[in-house]
Short mmCIF file of C-alpha atoms in Angstrom, two decimals:
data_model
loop_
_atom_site.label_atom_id
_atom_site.label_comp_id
_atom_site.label_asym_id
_atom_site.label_seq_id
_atom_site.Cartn_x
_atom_site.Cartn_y
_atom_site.Cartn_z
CA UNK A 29 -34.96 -25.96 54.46
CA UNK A 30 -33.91 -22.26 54.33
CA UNK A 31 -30.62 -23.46 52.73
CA UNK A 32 -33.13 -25.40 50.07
CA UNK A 33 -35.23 -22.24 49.81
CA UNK A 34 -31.96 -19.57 49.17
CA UNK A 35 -30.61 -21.85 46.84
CA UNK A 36 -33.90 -22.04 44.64
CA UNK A 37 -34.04 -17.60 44.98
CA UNK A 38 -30.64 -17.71 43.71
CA UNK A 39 -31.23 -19.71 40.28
CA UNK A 40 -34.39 -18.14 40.20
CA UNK A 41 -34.04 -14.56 41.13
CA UNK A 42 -34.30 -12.64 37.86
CA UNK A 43 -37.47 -13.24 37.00
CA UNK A 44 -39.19 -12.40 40.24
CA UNK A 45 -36.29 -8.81 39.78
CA UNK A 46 -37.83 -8.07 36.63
CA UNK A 47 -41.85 -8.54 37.41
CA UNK A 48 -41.02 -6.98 40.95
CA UNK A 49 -41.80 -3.08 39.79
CA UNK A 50 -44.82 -3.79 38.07
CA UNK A 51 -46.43 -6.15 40.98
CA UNK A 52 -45.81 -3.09 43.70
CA UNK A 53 -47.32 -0.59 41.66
CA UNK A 54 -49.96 -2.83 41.03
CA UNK A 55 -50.48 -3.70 44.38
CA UNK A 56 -49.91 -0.02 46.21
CA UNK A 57 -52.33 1.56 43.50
CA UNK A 58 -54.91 -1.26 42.83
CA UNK A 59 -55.12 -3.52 45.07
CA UNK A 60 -54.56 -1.63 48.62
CA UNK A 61 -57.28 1.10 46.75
CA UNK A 62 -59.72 -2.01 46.45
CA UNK A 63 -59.41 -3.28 49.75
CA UNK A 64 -59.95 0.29 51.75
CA UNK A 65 -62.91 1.09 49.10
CA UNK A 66 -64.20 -2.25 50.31
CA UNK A 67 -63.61 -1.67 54.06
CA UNK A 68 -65.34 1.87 53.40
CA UNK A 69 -68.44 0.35 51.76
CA UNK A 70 -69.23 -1.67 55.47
CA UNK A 71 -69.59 2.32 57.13
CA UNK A 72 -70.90 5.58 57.56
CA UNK A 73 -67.97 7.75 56.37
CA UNK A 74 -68.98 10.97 55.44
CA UNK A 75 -67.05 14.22 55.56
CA UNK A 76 -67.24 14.20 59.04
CA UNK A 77 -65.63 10.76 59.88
CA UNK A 78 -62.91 12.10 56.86
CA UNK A 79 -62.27 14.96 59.50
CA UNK A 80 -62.12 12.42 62.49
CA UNK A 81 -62.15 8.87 62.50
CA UNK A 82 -63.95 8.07 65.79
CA UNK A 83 -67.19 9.28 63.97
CA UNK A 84 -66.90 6.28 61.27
CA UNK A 85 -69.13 3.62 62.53
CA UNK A 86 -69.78 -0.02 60.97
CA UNK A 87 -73.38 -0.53 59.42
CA UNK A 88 -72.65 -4.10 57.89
CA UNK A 89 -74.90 -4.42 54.89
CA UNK A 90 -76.83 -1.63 55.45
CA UNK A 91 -75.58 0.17 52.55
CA UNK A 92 -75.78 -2.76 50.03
CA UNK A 93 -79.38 -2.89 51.45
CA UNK A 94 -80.37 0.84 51.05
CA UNK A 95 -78.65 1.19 47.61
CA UNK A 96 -81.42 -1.23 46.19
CA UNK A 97 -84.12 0.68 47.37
CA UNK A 98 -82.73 4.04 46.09
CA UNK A 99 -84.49 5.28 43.39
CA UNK A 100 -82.44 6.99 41.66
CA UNK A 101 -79.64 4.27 42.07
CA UNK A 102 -82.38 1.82 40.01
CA UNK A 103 -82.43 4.68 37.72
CA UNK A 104 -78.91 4.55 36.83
CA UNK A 105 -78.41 1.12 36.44
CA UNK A 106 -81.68 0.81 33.99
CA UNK A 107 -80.20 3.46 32.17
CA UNK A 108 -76.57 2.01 32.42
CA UNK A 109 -78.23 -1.14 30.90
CA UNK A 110 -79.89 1.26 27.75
CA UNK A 111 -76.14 2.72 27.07
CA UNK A 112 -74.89 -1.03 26.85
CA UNK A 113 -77.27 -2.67 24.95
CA UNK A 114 -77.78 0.19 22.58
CA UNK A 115 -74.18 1.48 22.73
CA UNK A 116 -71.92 -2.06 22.26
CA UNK A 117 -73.51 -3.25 18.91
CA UNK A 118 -73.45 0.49 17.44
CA UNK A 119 -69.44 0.51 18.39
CA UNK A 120 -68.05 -2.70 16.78
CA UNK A 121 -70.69 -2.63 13.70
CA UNK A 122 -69.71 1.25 13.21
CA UNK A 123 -65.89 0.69 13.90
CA UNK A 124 -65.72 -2.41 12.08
CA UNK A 125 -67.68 -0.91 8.68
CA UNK A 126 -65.46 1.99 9.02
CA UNK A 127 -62.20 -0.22 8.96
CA UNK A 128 -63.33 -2.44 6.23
CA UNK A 129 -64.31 1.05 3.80
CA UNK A 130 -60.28 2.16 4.71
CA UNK A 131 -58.81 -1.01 4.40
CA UNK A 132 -60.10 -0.97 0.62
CA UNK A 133 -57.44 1.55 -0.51
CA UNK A 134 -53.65 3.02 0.15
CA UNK A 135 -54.06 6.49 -1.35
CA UNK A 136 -53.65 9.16 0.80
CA UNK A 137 -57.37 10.13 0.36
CA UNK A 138 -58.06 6.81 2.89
CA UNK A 139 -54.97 7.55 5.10
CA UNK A 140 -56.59 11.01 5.61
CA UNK A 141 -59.95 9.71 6.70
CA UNK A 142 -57.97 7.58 8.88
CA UNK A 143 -56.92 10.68 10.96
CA UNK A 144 -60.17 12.24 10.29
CA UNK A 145 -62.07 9.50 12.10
CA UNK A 146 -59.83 8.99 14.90
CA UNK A 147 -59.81 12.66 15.95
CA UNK A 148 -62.40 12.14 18.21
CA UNK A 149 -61.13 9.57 19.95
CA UNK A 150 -58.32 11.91 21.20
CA UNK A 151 -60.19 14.99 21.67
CA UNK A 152 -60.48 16.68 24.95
CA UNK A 153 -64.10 15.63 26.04
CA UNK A 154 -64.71 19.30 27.11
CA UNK A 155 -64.04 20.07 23.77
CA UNK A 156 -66.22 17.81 22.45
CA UNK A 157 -69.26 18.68 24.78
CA UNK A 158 -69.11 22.67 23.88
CA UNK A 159 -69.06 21.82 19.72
CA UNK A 160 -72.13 19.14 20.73
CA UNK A 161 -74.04 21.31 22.76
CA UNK A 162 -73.91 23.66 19.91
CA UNK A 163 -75.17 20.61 17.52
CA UNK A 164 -77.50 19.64 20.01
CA UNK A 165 -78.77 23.32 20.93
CA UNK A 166 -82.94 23.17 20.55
CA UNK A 167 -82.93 26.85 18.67
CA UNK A 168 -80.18 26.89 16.27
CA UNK A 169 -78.57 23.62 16.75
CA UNK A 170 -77.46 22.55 13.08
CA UNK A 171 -79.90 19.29 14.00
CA UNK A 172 -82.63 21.10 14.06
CA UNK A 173 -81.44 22.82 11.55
CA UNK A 174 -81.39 19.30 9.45
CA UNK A 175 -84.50 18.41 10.27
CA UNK A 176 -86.28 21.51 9.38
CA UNK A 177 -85.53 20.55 5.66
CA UNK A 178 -88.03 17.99 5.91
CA UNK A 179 -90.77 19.84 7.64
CA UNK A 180 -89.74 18.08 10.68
CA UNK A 181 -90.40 20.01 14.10
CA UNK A 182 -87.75 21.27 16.70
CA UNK A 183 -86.41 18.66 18.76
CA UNK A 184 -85.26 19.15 22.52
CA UNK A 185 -81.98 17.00 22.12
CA UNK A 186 -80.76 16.86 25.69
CA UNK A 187 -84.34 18.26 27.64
CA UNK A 188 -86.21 15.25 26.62
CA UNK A 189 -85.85 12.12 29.35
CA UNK A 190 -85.93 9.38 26.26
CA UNK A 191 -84.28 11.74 23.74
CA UNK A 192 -81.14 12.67 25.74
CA UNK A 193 -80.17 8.86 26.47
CA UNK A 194 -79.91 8.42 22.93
CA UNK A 195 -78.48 12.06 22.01
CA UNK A 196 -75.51 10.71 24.36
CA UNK A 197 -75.58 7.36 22.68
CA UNK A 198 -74.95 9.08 19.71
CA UNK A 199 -72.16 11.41 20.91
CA UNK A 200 -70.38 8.57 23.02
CA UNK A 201 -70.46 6.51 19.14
CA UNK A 202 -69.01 9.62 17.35
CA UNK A 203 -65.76 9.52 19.81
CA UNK A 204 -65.58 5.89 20.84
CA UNK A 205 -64.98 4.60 16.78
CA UNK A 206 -62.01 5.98 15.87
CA UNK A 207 -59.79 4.01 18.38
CA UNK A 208 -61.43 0.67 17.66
CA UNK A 209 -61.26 1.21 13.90
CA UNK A 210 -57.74 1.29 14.29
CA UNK A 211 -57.96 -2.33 16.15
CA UNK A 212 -60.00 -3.77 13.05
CA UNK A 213 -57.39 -2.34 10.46
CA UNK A 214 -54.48 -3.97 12.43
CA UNK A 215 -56.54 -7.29 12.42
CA UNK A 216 -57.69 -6.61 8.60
CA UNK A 217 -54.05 -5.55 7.64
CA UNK A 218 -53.07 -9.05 9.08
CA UNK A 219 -55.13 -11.58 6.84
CA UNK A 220 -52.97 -13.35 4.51
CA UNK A 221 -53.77 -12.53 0.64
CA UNK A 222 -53.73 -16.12 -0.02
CA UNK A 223 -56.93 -16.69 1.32
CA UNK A 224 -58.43 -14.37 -0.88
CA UNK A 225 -56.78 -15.45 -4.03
CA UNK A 226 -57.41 -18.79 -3.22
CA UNK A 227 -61.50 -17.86 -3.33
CA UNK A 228 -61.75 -16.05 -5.95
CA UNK A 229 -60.35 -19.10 -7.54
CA UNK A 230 -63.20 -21.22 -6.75
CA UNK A 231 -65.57 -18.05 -7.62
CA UNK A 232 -66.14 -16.53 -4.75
CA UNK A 233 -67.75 -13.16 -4.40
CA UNK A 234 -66.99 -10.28 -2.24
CA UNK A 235 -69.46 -10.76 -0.03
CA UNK A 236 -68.77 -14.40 0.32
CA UNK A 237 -65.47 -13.58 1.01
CA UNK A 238 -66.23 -11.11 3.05
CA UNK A 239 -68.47 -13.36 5.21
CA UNK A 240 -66.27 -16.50 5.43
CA UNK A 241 -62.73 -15.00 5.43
CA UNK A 242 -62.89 -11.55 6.79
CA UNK A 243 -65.61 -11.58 9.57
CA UNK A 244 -64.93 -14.89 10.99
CA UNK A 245 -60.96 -14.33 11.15
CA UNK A 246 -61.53 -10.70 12.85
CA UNK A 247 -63.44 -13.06 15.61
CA UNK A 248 -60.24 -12.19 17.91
CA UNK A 249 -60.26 -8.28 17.62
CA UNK A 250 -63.88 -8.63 17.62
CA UNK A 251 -64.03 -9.95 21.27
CA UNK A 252 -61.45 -7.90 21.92
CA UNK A 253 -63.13 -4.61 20.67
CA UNK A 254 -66.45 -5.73 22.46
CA UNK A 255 -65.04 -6.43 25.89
CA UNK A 256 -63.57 -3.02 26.35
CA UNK A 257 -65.85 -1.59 24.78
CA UNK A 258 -68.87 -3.09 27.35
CA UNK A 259 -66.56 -2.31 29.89
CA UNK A 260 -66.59 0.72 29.25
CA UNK A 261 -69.98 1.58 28.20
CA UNK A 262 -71.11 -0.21 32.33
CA UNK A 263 -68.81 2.93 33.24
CA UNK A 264 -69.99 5.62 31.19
CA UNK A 265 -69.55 8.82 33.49
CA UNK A 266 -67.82 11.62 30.91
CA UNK A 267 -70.92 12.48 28.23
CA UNK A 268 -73.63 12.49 30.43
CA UNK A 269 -71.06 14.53 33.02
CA UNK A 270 -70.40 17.33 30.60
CA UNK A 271 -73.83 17.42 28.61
CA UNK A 272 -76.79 16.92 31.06
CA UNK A 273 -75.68 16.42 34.66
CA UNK A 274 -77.58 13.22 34.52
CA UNK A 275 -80.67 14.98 33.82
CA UNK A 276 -83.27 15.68 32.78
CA UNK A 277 -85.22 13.73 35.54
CA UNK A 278 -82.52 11.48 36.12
CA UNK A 279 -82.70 10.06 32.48
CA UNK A 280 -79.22 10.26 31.79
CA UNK A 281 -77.64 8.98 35.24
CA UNK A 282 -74.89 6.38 34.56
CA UNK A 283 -74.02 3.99 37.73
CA UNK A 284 -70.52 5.87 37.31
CA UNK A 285 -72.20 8.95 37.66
CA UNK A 286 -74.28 7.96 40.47
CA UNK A 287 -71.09 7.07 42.27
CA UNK A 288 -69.51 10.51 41.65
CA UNK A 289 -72.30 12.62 43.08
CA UNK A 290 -72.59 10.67 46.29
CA UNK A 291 -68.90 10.22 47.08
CA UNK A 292 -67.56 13.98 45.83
CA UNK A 293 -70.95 16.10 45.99
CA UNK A 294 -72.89 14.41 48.90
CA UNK A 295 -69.66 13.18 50.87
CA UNK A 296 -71.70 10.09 51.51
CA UNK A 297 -68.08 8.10 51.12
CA UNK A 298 -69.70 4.75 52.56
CA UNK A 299 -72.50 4.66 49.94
CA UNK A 300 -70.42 5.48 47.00
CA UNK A 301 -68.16 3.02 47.74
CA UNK A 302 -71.12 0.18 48.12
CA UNK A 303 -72.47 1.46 44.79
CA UNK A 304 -68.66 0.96 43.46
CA UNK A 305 -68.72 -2.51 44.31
CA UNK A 306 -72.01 -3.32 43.20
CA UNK A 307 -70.54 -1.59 39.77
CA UNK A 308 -67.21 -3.94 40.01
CA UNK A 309 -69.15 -6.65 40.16
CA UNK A 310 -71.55 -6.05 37.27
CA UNK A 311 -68.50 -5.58 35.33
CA UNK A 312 -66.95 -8.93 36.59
CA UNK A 313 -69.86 -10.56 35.52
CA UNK A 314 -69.83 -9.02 32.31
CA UNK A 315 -66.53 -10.16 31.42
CA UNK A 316 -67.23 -13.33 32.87
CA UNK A 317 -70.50 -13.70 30.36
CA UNK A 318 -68.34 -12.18 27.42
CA UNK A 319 -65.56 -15.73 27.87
CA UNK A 320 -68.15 -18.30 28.43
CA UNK A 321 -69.80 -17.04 25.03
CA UNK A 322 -66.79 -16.39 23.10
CA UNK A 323 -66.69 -18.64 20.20
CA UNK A 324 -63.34 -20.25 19.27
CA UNK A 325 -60.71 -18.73 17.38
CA UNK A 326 -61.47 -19.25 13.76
CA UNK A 327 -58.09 -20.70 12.18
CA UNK A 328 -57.81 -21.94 8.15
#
């Protein structure tokens, strides 16, 4: 048996060498991380069973149980649900219009809007939340500003509850296209010219072509583009961080958010972690959702 077993490590050794680096790290900064965060969410742990473990008691469920009743926790996940809904469409329509206006031309004029509109995507969010909260600013905010051109009152961007959701909305869409407009050109940049030749042969306009040979063989970054981008819309923790606090009122509290101030302001370890879980599995599901719906590749 061992004899067997050395004999089958020895012809087929390499691979397991080569995928051996990547599986540790995985596993010493994922997985072990998931399993203590778990074993966390089933106690008390606060800063004072941090200090000294003999204070850390189980309490089962209980903080699956009282995270359901928290108001503010409901809060965050009804606007979590807002960001995604409003937030995933805006991305991939935005992104992909963007990327099919630059894919139209070579010059440099479209190879410098290229740049220009994935600045944001690489600016430093601090950054980004000091210009904004100038933008935003209720006195001289260039908004207002804007709006004052058509007799249109003063508008408290971020100290309205409804308002500031979609003031974020809108900020979180400014930085999140640039990066998946560059997704959509690689996909655009990849669709043979035959295809189009061979429609305008039969008389095809651009919209047709645009609606049976573009859009339906982009399906792939498509899915691709909405995936991460849901994924990362269910976290959403950096604009409302920066720009409101989750405030006013709670109106801008993301789950991510929620999970920040209870684990690094309150110290209440054991809750965050429950409300981390509750958050991995939304996203699970998610994902889950996104495959079962996913339509199959379009191939001509």
């Amino acid at each position: 048996m061992m004899r067997e077993f050395a004999k089958q490590w020895n012809k087929n050794k390499y691979p397991y060498m080569f995928i051996a680096p990547a599986v540790l790290l995985l596993v010493v900064f994922s997985i072990i991380p998931i399993v203590i965060a778990l074993v966390i969410s089933f106690t008390n742990m606060d800063l004072v069973g941090l200090a000294d473990y003999s204070n850390i008691r189980g309490v089962g469920f209980d903080n699956y149980i009282r995270i359901f009743k928290d108001p503010v926790f409901l809060k965050a996940l009804f606007n979590t649900f807002i960001y995604v809904i409003v937030g995933v469409p805006l991305v991939v329509i935005c992104a992909m219009a963007v990327a099919l206006l630059l894919n139209y031309g070579t010059s440099w004029l479209f190879k410098t809007f290229r740049v220009i509109y994935y600045m944001p995507s690489i600016t430093n969010i601090v950054a980004v939340a000091v210009v904004w909260g100038y933008l935003y600013n209720g006195s001289y905010g260039l908004f207002n500003y804007m709006l004052s051109w058509f007799g249109i009152p003063a508008q408290q961007w971020l100290q309205d509850p409804t308002l500031a959701k979609f003031s974020l909305i809108l900020l979180a869409l400014w930085k999140a296209i640039g990066l998946n407009m560059i997704i959509f050109l690689a996909a655009l940049q990849g669709i043979p010219r035959s295809y189009y030749e061979a429609a305008e042969i039969d008389g095809a306009t651009g919209w047709k072509k645009l609606r049976y040979i573009t859009v339906p063989l982009l399906s792939f970054a498509t899915f691709f583009v909405t995936i991460t981008t849901l994924i990362g819309w269910i976290q959403f923790f950096e604009e409302p961080f920066v720009m409101t606090k989750g405030g006013p009122l709670n109106a801008t509290m993301s789950l991510a958010l929620f999970i920040y101030n209870n684990g690094f302001k309150l110290s209440n370890f054991g809750y965050a972690a429950s409300g981390s879980f509750v958050l991995f599995v939304i996203i699970i599901l998610a994902t889950i959702v996104q495959f079962a719906v996913r339509k199959k590749e379009v191939e001509y």
